[in-house]
Tab-separated table of C-alpha atoms in Angstrom:
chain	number	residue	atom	x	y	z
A	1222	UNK	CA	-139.584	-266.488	-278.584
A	1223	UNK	CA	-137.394	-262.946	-278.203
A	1224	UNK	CA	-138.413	-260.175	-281.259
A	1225	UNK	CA	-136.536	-256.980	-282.055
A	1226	UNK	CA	-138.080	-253.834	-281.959
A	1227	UNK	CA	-136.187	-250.764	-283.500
A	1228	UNK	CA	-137.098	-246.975	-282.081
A	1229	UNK	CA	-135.999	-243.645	-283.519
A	1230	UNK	CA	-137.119	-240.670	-281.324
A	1231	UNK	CA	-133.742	-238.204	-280.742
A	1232	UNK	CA	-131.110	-238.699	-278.872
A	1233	UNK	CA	-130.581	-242.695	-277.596
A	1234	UNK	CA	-129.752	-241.769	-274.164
A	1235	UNK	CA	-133.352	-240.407	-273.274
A	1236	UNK	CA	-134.842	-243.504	-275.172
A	1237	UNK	CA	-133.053	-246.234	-273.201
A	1238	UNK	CA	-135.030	-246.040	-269.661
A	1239	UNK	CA	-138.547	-245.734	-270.486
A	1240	UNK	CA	-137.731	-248.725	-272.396
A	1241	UNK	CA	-135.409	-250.636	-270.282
A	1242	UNK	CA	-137.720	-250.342	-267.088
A	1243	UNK	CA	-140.427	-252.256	-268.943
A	1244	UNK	CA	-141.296	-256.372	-267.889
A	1245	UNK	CA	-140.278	-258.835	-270.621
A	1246	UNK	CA	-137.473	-256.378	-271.768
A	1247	UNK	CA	-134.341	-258.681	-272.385
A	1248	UNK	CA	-132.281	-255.484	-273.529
A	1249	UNK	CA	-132.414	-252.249	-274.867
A	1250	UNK	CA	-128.929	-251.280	-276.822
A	1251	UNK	CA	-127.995	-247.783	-277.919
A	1252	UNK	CA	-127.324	-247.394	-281.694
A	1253	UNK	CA	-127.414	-245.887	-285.677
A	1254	UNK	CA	-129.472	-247.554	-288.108
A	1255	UNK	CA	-131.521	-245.983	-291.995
A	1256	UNK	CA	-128.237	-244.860	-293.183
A	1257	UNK	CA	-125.525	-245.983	-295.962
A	1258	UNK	CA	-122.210	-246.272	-294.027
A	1259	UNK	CA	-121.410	-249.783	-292.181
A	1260	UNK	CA	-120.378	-249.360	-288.883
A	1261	UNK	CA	-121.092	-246.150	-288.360
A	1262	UNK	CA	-119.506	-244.190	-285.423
A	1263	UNK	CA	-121.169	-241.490	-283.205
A	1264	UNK	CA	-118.783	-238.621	-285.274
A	1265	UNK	CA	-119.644	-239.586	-288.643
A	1266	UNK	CA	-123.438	-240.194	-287.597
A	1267	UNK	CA	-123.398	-236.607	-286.323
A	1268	UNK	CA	-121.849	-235.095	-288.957
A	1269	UNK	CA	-125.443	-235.832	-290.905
A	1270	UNK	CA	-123.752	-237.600	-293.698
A	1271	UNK	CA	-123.870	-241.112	-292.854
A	1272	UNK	CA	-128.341	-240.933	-293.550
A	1273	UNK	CA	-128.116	-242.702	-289.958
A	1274	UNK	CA	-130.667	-242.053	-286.619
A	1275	UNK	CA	-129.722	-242.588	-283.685
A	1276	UNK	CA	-132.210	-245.400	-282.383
A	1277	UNK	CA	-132.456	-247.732	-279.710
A	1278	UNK	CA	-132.748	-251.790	-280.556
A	1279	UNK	CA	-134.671	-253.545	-278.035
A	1280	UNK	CA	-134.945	-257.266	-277.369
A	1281	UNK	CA	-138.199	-258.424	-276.109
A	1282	UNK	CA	-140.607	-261.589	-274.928
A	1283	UNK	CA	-144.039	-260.521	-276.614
A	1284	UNK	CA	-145.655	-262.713	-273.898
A	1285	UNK	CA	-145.206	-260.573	-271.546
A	1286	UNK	CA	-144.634	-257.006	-273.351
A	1287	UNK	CA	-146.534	-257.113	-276.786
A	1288	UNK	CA	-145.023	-254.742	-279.486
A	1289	UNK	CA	-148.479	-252.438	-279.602
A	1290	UNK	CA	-147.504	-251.752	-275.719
A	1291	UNK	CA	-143.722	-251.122	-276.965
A	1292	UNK	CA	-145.409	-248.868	-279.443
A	1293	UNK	CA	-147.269	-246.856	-276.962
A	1294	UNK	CA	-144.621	-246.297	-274.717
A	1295	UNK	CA	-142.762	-244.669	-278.250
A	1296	UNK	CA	-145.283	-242.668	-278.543
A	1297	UNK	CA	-144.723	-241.036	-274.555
A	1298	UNK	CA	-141.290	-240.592	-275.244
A	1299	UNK	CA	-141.299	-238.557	-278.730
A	1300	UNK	CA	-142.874	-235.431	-280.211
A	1301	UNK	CA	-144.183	-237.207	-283.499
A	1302	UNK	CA	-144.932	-233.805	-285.275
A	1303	UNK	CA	-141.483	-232.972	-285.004
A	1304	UNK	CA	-139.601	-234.322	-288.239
A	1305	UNK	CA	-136.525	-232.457	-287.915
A	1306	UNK	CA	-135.273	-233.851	-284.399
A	1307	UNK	CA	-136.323	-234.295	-281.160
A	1308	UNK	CA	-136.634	-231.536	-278.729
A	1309	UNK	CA	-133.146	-230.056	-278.517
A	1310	UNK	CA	-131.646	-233.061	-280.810
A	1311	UNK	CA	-132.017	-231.119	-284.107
A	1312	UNK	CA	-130.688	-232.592	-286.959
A	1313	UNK	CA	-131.852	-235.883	-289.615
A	1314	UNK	CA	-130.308	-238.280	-286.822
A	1315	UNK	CA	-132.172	-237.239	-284.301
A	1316	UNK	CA	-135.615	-237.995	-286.650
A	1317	UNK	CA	-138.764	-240.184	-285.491
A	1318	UNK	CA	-139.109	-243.468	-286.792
A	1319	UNK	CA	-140.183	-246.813	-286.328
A	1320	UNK	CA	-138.245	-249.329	-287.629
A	1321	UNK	CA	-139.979	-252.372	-288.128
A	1322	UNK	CA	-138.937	-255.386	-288.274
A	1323	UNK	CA	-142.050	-257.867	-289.845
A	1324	UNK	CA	-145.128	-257.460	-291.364
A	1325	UNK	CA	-146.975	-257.559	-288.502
A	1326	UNK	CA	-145.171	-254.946	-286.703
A	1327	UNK	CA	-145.555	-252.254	-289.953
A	1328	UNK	CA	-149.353	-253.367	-289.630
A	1329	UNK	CA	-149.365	-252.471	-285.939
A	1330	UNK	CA	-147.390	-249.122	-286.025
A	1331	UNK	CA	-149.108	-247.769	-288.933
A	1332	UNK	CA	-152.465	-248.899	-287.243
A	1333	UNK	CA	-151.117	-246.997	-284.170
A	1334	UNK	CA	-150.071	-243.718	-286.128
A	1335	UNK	CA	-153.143	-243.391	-287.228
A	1336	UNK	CA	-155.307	-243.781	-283.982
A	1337	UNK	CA	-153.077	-241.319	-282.827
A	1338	UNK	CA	-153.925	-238.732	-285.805
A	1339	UNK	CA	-157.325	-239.609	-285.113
A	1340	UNK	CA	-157.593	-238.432	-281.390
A	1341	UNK	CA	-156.916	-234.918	-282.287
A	1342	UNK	CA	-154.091	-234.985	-279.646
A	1343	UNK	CA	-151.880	-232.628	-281.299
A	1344	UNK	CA	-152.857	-229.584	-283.729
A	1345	UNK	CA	-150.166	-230.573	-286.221
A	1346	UNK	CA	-150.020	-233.702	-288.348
A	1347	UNK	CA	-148.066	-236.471	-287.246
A	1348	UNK	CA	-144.657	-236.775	-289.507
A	1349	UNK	CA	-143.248	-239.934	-287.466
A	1350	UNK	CA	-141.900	-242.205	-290.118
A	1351	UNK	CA	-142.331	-246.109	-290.229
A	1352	UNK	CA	-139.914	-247.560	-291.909
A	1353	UNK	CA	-138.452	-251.188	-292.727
A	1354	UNK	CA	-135.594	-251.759	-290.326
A	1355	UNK	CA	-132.066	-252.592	-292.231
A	1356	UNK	CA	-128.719	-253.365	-290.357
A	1357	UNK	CA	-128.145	-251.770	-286.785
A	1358	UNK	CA	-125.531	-250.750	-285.345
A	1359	UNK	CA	-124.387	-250.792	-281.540
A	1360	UNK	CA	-123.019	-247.542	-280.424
A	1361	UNK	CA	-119.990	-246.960	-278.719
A	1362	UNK	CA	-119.910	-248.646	-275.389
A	1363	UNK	CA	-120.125	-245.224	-273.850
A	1364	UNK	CA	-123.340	-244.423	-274.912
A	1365	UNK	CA	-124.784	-248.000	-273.737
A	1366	UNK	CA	-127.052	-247.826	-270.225
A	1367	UNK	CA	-126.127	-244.478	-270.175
A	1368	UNK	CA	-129.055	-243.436	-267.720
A	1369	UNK	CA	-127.518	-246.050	-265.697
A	1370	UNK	CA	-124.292	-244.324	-265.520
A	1371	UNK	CA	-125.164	-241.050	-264.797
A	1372	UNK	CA	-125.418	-239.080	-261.783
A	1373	UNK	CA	-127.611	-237.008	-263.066
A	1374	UNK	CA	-131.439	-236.984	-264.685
A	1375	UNK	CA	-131.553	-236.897	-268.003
């Protein structure tokens, strides 16, 4: 049976790959989720009014790629002391988050926060929200398998 897993962690483009590369990954789609607007578009998300992030959605077999290993490979990708963006991505849609999707995955992310507060990793406190997930929305086409399209490293 497929789940839904739903990452926050700057911009999409740069959270598609280390994602998409992954066995048992069905898909990974770029989009806005958190926010108030329906059908957000990349414009109205950027203009920081819309409460959206930009997030990736990712469609998965837990089989083969449990969501604690989808968690850790979150983790890799984002500076989770870092609540207001993501490296150059500054701004409230650029914000960490996981977005779960069931009980079990809250109990597994927050489990997985705090191991990583607990290793003494990084000097500040970790600010990565976990949130309950509530409608996504695909991005523009443009934005989808971006990596792919790209000449380019991101």
């Amino acid at each position: 049976m497929r789940e839904k897993a739903i990452f926050a962690g700057g911009c999409f483009w740069c959270m598609i790959k280390p994602f998409d590369t992954q066995p048992g990954i069905e898909s990974v789609v770029a989009g806005y989720t958190g926010g108030h607007t329906e059908n957000p578009t990349y414009e109205e998300v950027c203009s920081e009014k819309t409460g959206h992030t930009e997030a990736v959605e990712i469609t998965f077999d837990p089989e083969v790629f449990p969501y604690d290993k989808l968690v850790d490979v979150y983790w890799q990708q984002t500076d989770p002391t870092d609540a207001g963006g993501q490296f150059v991505d500054r701004g409230s849609s650029y914000r960490p988050v996981i977005f779960y999707t069931s009980e079990e995955q809250r109990m597994i992310a927050e489990k997985s926060k705090a191991d990583l507060e607990a290793s003494g990793r990084f000097k500040n406190p970790i600010v990565t929200q976990i949130e309950k997930a509530g409608p996504f929305y695909k991005a523009e086409e443009y934005h989808q398998d971006f990596y792919k399209k790209r000449s380019e490293p991101l």
